[in-house]
mmCIF file of C-alpha atoms and ligand atoms in Angstrom:
data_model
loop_
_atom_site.group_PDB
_atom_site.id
_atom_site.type_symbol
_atom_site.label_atom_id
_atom_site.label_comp_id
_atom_site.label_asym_id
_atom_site.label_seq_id
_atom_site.Cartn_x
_atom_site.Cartn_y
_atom_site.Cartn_z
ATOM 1 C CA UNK Y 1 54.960 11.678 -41.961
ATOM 2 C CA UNK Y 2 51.612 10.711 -40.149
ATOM 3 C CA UNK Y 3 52.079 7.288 -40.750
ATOM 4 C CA UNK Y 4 55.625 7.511 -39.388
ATOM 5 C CA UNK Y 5 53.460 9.635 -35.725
ATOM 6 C CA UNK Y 6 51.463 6.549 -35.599
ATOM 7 C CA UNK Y 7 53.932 4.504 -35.259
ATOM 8 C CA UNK Y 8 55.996 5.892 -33.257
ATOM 9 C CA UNK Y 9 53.438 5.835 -30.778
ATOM 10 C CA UNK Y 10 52.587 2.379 -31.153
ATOM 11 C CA UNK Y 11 49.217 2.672 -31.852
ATOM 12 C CA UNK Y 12 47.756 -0.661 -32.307
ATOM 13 C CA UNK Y 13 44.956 -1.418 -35.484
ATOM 14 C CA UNK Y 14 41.204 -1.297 -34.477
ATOM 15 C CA UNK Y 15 39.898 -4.026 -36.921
ATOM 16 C CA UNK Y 16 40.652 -7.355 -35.232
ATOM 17 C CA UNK Y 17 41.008 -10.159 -38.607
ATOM 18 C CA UNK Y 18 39.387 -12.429 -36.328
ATOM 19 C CA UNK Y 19 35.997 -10.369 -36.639
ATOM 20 C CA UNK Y 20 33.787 -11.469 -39.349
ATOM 21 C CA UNK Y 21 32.174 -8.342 -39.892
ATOM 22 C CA UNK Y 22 33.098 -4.918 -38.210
ATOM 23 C CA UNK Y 23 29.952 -5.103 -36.842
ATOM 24 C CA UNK Y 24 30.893 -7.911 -35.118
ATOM 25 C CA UNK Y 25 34.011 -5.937 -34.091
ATOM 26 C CA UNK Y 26 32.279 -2.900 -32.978
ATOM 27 C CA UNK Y 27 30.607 -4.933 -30.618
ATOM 28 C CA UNK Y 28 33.891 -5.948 -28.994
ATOM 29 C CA UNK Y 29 34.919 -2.523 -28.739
ATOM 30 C CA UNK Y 30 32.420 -1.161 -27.243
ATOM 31 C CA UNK Y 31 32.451 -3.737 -24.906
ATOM 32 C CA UNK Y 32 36.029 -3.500 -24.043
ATOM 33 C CA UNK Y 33 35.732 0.101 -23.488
ATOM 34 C CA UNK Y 34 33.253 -0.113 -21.562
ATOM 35 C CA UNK Y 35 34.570 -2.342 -19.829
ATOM 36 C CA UNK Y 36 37.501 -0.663 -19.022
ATOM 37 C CA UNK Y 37 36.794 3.019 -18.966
ATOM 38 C CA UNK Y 38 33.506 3.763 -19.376
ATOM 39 C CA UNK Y 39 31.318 1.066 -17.546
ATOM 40 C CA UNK Y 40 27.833 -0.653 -18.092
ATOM 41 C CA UNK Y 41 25.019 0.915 -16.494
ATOM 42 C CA UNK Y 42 23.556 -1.075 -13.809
ATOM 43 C CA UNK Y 43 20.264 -1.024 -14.675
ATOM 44 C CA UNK Y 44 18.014 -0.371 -17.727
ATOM 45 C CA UNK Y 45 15.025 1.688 -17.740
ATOM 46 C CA UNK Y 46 11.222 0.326 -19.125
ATOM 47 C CA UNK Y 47 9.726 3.296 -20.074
ATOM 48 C CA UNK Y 48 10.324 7.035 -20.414
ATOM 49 C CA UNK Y 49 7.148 9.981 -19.920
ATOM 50 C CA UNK Y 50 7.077 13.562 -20.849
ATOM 51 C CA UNK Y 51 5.362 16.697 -20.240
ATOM 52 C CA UNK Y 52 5.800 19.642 -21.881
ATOM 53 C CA UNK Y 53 6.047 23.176 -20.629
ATOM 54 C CA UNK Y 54 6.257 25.992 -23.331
ATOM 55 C CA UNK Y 55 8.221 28.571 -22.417
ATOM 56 C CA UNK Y 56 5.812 32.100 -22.952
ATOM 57 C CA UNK Y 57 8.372 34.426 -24.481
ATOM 58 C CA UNK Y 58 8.766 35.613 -27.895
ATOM 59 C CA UNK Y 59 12.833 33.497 -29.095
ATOM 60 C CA UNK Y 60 14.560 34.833 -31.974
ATOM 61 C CA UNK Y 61 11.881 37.557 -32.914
ATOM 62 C CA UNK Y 62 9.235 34.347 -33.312
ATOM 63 C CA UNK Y 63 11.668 32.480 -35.622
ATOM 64 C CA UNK Y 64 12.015 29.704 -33.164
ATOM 65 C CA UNK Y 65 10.082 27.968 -30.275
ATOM 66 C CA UNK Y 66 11.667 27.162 -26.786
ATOM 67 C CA UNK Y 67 10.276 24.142 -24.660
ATOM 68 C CA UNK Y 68 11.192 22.954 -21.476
ATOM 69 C CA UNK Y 69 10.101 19.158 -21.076
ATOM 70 C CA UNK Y 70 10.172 17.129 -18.148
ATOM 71 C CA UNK Y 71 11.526 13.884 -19.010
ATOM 72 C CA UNK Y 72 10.413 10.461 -16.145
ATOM 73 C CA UNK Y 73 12.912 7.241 -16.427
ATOM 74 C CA UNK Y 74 10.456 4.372 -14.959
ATOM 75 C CA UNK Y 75 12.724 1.900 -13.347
ATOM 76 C CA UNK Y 76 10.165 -0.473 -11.964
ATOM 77 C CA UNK Y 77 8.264 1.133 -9.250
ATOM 78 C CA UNK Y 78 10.950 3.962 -9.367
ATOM 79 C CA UNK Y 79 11.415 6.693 -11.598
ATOM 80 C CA UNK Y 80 14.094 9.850 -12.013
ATOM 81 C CA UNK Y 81 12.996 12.915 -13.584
ATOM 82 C CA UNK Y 82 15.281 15.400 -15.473
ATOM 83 C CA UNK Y 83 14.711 18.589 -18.020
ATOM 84 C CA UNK Y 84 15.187 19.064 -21.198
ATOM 85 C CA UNK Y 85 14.982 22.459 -23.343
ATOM 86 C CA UNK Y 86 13.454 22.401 -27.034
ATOM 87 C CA UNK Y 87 14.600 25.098 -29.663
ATOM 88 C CA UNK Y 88 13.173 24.971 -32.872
ATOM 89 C CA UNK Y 89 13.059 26.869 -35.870
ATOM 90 C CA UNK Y 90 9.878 27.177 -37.599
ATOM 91 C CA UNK Y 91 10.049 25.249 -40.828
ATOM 92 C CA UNK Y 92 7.943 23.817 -43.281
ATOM 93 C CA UNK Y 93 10.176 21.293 -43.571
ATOM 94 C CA UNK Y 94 11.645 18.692 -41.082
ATOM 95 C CA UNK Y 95 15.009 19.964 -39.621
ATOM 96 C CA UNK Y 96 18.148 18.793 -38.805
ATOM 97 C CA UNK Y 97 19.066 18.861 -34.590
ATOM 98 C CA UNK Y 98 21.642 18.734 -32.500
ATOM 99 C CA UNK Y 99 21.172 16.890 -28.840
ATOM 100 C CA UNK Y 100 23.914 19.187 -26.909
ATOM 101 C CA UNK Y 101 25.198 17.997 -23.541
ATOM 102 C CA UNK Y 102 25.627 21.443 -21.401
ATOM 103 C CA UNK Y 103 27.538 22.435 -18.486
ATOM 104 C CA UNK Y 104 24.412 24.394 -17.417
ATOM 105 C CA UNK Y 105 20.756 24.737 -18.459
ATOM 106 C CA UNK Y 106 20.600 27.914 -19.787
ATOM 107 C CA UNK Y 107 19.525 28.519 -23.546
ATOM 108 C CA UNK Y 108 20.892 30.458 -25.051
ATOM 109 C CA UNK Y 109 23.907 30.385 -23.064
ATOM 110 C CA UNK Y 110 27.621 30.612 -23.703
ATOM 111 C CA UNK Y 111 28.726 27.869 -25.123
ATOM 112 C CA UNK Y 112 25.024 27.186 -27.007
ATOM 113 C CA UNK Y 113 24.200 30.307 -29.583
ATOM 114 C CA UNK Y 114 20.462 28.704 -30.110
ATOM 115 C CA UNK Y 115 19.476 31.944 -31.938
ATOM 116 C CA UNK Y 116 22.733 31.429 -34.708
ATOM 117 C CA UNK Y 117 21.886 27.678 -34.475
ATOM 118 C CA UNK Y 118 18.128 28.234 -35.017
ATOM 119 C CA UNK Y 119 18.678 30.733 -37.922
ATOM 120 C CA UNK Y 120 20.663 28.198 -40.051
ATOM 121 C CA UNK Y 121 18.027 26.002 -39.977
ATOM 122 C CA UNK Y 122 18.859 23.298 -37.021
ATOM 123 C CA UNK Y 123 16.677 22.833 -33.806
ATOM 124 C CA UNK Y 124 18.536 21.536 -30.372
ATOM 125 C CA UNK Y 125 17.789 19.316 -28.260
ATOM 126 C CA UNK Y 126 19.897 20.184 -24.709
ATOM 127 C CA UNK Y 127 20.128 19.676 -21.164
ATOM 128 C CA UNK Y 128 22.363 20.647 -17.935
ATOM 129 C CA UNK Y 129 24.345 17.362 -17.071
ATOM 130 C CA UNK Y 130 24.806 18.121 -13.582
ATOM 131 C CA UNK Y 131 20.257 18.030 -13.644
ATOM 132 C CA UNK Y 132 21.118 14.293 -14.645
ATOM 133 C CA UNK Y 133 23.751 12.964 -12.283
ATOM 134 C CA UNK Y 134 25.868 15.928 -10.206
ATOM 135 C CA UNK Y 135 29.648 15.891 -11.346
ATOM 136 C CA UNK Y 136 30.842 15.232 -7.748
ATOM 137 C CA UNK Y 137 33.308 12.607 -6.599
ATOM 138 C CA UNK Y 138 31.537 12.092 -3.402
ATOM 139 C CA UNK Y 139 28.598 10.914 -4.157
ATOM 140 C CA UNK Y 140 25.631 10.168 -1.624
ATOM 141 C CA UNK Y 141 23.429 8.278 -2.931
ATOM 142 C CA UNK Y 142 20.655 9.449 -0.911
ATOM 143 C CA UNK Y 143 21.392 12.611 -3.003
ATOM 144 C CA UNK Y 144 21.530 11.657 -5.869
ATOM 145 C CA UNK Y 145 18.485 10.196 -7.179
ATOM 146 C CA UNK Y 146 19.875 8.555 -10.358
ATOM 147 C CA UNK Y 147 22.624 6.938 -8.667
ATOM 148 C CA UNK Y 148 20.058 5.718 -6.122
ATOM 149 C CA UNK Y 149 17.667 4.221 -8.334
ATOM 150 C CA UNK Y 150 20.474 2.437 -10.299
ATOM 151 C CA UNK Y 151 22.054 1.045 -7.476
ATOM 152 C CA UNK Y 152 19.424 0.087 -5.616
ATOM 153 C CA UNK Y 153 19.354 -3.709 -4.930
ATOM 154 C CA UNK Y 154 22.887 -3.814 -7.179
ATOM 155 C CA UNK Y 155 26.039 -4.147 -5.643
ATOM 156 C CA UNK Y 156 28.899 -1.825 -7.174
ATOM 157 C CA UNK Y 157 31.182 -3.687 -9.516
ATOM 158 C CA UNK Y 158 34.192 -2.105 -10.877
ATOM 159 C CA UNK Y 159 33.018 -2.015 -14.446
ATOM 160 C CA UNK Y 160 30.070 -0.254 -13.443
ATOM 161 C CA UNK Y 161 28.831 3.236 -15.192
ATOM 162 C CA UNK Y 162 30.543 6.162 -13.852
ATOM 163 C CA UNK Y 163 28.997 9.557 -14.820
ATOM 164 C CA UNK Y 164 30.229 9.873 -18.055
ATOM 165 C CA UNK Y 165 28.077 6.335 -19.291
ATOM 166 C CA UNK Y 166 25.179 8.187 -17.061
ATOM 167 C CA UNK Y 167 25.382 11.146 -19.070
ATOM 168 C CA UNK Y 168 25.223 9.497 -22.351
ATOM 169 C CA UNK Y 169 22.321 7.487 -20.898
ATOM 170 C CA UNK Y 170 20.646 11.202 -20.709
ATOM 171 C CA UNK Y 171 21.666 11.847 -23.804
ATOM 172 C CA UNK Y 172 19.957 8.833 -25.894
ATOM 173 C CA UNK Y 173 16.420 9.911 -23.368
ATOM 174 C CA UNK Y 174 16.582 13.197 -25.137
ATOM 175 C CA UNK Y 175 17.105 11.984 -28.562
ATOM 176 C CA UNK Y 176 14.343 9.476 -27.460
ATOM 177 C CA UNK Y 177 11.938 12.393 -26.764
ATOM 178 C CA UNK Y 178 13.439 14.200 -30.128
ATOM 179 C CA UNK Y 179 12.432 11.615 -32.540
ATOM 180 C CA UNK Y 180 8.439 11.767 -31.278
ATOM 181 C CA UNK Y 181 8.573 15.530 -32.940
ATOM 182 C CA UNK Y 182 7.858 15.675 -36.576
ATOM 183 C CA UNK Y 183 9.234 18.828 -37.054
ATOM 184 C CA UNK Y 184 12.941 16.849 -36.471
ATOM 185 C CA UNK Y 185 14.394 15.156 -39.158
ATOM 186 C CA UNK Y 186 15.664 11.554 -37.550
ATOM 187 C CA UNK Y 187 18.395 11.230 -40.056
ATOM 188 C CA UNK Y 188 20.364 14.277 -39.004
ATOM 189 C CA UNK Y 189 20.524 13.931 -35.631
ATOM 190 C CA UNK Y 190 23.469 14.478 -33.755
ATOM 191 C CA UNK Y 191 24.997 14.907 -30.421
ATOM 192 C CA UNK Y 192 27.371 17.485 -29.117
ATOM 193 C CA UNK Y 193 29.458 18.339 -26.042
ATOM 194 C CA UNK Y 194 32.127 20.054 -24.913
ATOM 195 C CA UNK Y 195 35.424 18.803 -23.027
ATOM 196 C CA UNK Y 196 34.484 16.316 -20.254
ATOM 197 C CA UNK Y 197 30.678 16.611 -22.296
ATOM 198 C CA UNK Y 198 32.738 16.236 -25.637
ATOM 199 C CA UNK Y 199 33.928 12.550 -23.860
ATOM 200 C CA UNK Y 200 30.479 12.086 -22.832
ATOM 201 C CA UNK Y 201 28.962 12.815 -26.954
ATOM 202 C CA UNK Y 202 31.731 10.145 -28.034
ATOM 203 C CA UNK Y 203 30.375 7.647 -25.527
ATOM 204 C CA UNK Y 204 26.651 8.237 -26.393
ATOM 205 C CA UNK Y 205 27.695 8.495 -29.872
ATOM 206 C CA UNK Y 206 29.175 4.794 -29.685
ATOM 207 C CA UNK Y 207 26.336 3.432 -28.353
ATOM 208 C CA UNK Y 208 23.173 4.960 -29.861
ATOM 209 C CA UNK Y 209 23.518 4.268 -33.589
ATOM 210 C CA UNK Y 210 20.347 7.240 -33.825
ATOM 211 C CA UNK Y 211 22.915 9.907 -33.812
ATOM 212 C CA UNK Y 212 24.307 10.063 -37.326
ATOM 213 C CA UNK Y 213 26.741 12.508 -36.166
ATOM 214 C CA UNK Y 214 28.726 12.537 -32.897
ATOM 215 C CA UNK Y 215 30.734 15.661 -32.795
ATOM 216 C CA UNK Y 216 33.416 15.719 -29.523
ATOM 217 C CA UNK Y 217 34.668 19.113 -29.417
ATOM 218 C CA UNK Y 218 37.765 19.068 -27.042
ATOM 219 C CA UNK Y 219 37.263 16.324 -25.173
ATOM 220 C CA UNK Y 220 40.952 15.280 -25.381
ATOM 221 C CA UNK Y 221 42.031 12.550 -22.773
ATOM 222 C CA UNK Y 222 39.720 9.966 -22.366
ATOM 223 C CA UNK Y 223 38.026 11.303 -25.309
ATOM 224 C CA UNK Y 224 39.130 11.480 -28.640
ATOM 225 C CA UNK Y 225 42.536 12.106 -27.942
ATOM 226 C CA UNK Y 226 45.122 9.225 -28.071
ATOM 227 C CA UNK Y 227 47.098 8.370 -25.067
ATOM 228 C CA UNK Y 228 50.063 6.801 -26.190
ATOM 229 C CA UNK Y 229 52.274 9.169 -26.534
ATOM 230 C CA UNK Y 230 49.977 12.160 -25.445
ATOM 231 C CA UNK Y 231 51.126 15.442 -24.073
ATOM 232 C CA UNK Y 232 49.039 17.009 -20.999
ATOM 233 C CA UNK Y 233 46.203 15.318 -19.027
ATOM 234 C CA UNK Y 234 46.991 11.544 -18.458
ATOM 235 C CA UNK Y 235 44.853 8.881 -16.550
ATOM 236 C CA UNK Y 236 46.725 9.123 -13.166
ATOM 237 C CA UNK Y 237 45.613 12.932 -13.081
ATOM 238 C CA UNK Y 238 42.555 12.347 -14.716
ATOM 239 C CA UNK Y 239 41.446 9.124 -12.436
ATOM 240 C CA UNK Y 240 42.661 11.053 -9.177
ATOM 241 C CA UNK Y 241 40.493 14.032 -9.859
ATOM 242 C CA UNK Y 242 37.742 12.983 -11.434
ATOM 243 C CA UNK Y 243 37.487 9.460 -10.433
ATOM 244 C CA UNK Y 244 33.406 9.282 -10.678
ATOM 245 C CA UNK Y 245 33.679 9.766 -14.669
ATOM 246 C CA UNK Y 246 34.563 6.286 -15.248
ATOM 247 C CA UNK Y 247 34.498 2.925 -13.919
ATOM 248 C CA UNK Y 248 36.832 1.930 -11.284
ATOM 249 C CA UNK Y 249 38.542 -0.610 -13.935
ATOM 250 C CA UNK Y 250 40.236 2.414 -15.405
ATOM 251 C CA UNK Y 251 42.161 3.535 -12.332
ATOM 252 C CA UNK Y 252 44.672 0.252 -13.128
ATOM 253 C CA UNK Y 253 45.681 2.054 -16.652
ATOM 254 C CA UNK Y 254 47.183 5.192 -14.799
ATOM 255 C CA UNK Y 255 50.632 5.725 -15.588
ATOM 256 C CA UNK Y 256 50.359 2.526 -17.493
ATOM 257 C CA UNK Y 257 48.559 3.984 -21.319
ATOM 258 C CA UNK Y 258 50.826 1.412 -23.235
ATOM 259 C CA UNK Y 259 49.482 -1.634 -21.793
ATOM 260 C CA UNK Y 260 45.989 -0.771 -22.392
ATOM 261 C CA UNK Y 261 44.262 -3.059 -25.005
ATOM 262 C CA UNK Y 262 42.919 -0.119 -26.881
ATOM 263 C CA UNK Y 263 43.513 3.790 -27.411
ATOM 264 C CA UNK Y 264 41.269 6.313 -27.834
ATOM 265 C CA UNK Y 265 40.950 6.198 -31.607
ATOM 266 C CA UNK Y 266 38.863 2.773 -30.983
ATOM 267 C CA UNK Y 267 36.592 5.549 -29.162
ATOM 268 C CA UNK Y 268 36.427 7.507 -32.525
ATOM 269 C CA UNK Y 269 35.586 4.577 -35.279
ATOM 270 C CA UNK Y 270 33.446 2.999 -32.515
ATOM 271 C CA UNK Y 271 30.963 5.322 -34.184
ATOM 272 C CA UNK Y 272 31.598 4.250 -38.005
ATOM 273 C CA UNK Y 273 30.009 4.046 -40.408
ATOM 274 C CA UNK Y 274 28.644 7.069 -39.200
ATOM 275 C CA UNK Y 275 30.296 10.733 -39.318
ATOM 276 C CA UNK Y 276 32.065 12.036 -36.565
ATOM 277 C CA UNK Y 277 34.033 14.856 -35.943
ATOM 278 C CA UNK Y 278 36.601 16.141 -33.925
ATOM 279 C CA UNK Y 279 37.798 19.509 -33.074
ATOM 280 C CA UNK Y 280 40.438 20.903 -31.534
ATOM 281 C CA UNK Y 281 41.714 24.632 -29.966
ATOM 282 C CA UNK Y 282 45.453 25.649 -30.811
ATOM 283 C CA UNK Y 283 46.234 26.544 -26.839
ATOM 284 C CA UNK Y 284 44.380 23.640 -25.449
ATOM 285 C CA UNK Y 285 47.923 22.081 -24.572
ATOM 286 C CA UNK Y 286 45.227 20.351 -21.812
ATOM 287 C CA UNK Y 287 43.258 18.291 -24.146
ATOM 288 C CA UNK Y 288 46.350 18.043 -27.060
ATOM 289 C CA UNK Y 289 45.392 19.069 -30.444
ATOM 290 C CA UNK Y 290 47.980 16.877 -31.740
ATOM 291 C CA UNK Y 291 47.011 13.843 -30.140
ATOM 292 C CA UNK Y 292 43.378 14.485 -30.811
ATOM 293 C CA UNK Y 293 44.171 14.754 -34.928
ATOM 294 C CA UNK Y 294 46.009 11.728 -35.189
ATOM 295 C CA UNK Y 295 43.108 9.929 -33.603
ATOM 296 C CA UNK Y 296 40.873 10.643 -36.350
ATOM 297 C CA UNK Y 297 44.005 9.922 -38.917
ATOM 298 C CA UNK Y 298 43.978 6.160 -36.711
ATOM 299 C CA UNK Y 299 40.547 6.033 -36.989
ATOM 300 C CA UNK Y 300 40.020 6.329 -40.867
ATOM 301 C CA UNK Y 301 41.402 2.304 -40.732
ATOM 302 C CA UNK Y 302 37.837 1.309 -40.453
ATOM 303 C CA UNK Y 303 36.123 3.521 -42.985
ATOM 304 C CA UNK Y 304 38.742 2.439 -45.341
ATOM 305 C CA UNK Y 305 37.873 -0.888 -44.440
ATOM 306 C CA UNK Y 306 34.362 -0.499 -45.379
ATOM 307 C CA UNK Y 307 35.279 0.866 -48.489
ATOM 308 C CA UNK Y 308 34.658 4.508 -47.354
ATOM 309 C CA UNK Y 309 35.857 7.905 -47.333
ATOM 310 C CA UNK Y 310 36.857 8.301 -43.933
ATOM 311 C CA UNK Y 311 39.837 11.209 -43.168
ATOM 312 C CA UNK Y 312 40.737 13.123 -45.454
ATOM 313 C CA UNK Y 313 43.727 14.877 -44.813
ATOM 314 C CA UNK Y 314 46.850 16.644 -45.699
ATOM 315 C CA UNK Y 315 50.209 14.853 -44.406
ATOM 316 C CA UNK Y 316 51.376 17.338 -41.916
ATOM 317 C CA UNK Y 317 50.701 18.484 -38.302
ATOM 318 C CA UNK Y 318 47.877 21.017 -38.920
ATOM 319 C CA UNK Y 319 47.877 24.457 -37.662
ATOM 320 C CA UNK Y 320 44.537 26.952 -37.392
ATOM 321 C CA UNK Y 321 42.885 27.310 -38.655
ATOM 322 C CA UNK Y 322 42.673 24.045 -40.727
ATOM 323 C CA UNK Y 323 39.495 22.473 -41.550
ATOM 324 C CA UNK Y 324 39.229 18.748 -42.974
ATOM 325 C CA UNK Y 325 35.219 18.034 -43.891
ATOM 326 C CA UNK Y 326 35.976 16.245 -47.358
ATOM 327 C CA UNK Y 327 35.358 12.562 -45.412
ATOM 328 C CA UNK Y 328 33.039 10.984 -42.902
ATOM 329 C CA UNK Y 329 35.283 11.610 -40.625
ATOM 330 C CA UNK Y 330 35.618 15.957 -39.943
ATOM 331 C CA UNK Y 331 38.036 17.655 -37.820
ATOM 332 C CA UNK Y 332 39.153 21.406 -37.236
ATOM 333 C CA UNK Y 333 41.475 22.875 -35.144
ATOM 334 C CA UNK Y 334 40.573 26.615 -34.267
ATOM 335 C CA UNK Y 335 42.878 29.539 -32.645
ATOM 336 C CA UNK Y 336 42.019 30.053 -28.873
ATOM 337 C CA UNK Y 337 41.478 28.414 -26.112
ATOM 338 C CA UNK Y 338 39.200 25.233 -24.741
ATOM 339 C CA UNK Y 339 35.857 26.612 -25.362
ATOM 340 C CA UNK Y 340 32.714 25.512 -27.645
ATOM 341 C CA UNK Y 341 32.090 28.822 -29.483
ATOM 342 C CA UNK Y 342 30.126 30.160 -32.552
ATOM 343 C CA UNK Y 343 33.095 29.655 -34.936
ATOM 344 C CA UNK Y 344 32.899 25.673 -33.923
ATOM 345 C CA UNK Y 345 29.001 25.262 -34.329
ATOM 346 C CA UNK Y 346 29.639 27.523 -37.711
ATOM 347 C CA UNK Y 347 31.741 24.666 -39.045
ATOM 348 C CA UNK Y 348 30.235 21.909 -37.319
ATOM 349 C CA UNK Y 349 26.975 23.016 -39.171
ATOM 350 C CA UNK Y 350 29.031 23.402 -42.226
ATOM 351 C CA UNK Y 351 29.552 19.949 -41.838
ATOM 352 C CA UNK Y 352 26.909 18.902 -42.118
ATOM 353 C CA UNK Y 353 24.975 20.691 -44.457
ATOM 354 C CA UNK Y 354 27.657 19.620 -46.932
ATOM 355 C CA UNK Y 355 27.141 15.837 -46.063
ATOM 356 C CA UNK Y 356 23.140 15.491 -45.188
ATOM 357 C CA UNK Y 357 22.198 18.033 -47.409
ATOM 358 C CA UNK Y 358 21.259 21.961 -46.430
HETATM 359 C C1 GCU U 1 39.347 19.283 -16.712
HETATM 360 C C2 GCU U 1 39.687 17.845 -17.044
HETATM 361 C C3 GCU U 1 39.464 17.545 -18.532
HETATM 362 C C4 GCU U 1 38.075 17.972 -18.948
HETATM 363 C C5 GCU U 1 37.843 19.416 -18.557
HETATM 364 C C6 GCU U 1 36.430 19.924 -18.793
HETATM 365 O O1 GCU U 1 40.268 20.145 -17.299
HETATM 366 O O2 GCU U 1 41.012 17.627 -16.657
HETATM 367 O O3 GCU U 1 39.628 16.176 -18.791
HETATM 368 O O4 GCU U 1 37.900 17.757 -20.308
HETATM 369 O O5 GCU U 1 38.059 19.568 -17.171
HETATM 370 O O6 GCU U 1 35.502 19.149 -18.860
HETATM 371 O O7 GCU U 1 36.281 21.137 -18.861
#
């Protein structure tokens, strides 16, 4: 029956038999989508500085430790400044962490339970995206001091980073800054977000091989959810109100998803062989649950491909709440609404203590 989905929607293969190697392919995918959709970033940074502030109140009745570090991007003679927040249980042992993309810098807030998170045994690693680059479609540059210092002395091409790529940027300086603490274990780290953050995770994800585990939870279009065929948010909407999340190469795919030389699932595997998981929220008609499961079910091409366990599935449309975490490849689709909530981080932790070991 899935097989029969796929095609219907004409989903085209991700492995290319010209490649040699799919790390040769990879390459080509991340360059297309980038691209395409995503963009390049201007300019790279040399260095990156810290300084620490601990935070002076007792967390989780002194279970775990709360930081806030200031993290300095030297671009040449310039340099952008954004924070981070630490939490960390106390272990003897190294632990497993999470770099979580937020909608706001709060911790704990809503959609980050750092005391439940902390108490299983995994640190994070998160920061406010709008502290990074503001999620604004007019964007001064004189206000915004990324965009500014990336800019500066470039001229705007339209495969140039919109502020999804910038994001991710953030994201890889954080898990920089993660893996100078000893108390993190480097091989669990993963990254997190939610909706246009859970876009942002997949991008980082794709290109920071670091994070063994990019989770996207309900990122659906322009995320993990394929287009072709998709129900919802398309690129016309998608590019007219948010047209600073992407390059301006991606505008010429609106009302035009068959024609594009990829689909989202190439956005999924572009992480393999890693794990990476998808989830999904039964009234998130938005994002489309549907079209954000068969993604995965495209993506498992490559892990088969490498001789791996990627998706492991049962041949139907599933309904919540359904849980797949047998293959390297997870996925769950929970009652409710779009929302990243205790019952995902339950299962995305789950996850992972069943692959990387509690
Ligand atoms: C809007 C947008 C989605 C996005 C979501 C979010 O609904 O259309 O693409 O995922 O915002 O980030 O909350």
């Amino acid at each position: 029956m899935l097989e029969n989905l796929i095609k219907e929607r004409g989903l085209m293969p991700i492995w290319d038999e010209k490649a040699q190697s799919w790390e040769e392919r990879r390459k080509e995918i991340i360059d297309l989508l980038c691209m395409e959709e995503y963009g390049f970033m201007p300019k790279e940074h040399d260095s990156l500085s810290w300084e620490v502030i601990p935070q002076d109140y007792i967390f989780c009745a002194g279970r775990a430790r709360i930081s806030k570090v200031i993290l300095t991007a030297h671009f040449g003679e310039d340099s952008f400044s954004f924070p981070i927040y630490t939490s960390i249980p106390e272990r003897k042992e190294k632990v497993p962490f999470f770099v979580h993309i937020n909608f706001r810098d709060a911790v704990p807030d809503r959609y980050l339970p750092v005391e439940e998170i902390c108490d299983r045994g995994y640190a994070v690693v998160s920061f406010c995206y709008n502290d990074v680059t503001m999620d604004e479609q007019t964007c001064k540059l004189e206000s915004d001091p990324l965009v500014e210092i990336l800019y500066k002395g470039v001229e705007k091409q339209p495969y140039h980073a919109g502020k999804i790529r910038m994001w991710a940027w953030a994201a890889s300086r954080a898990l920089d800054y993660a893996l100078t603490l000893e108390c993190l274990d480097p091989d669990r780290a993963a990254v997190i977000g939610h909706s246009r953050l859970g876009k942002t995770a997949l991008v980082a994800g794709m290109l920071d091989e670091r994070f063994k585990m990019v989770i996207s939870n309900d990122s659906g279009c322009s995320g993990a959810a394929i287009l072709r065929g998709k129900k919802g948010e398309m690129i016309e909407k998608i590019t007219n109100v948010f047209p600073h999340w992407f390059c301006d190469n991606y505008k010429k795919y609106a009302g035009k998803e068959d024609e594009q030389p990829f689909d989202q699932h190439f956005l999924v595997a572009a992480s393999a062989p890693r794990h990476v998981y998808v989830a999904s929220a039964e009234l998130d008609w938005w994002a489309d649950p549907v079209s954000e499961f068969l993604s995965c079910y495209a993506a498992d091409e490559v892990y088969r491909k490498l001789g791996l366990t990627g998706f492991v599935c049962e041949d139907v449309i599933p309904q919540p709440l359904c849980k797949y975490q047998e293959g390297m490849i997870g996925y769950h689709v929970r009652t409710g609404d779009h929302y990243l909530g205790r019952e995902d981080w339950n299962l995305y932790i789950d996850y992972m203590d069943k692959h990387f070991g509690a």
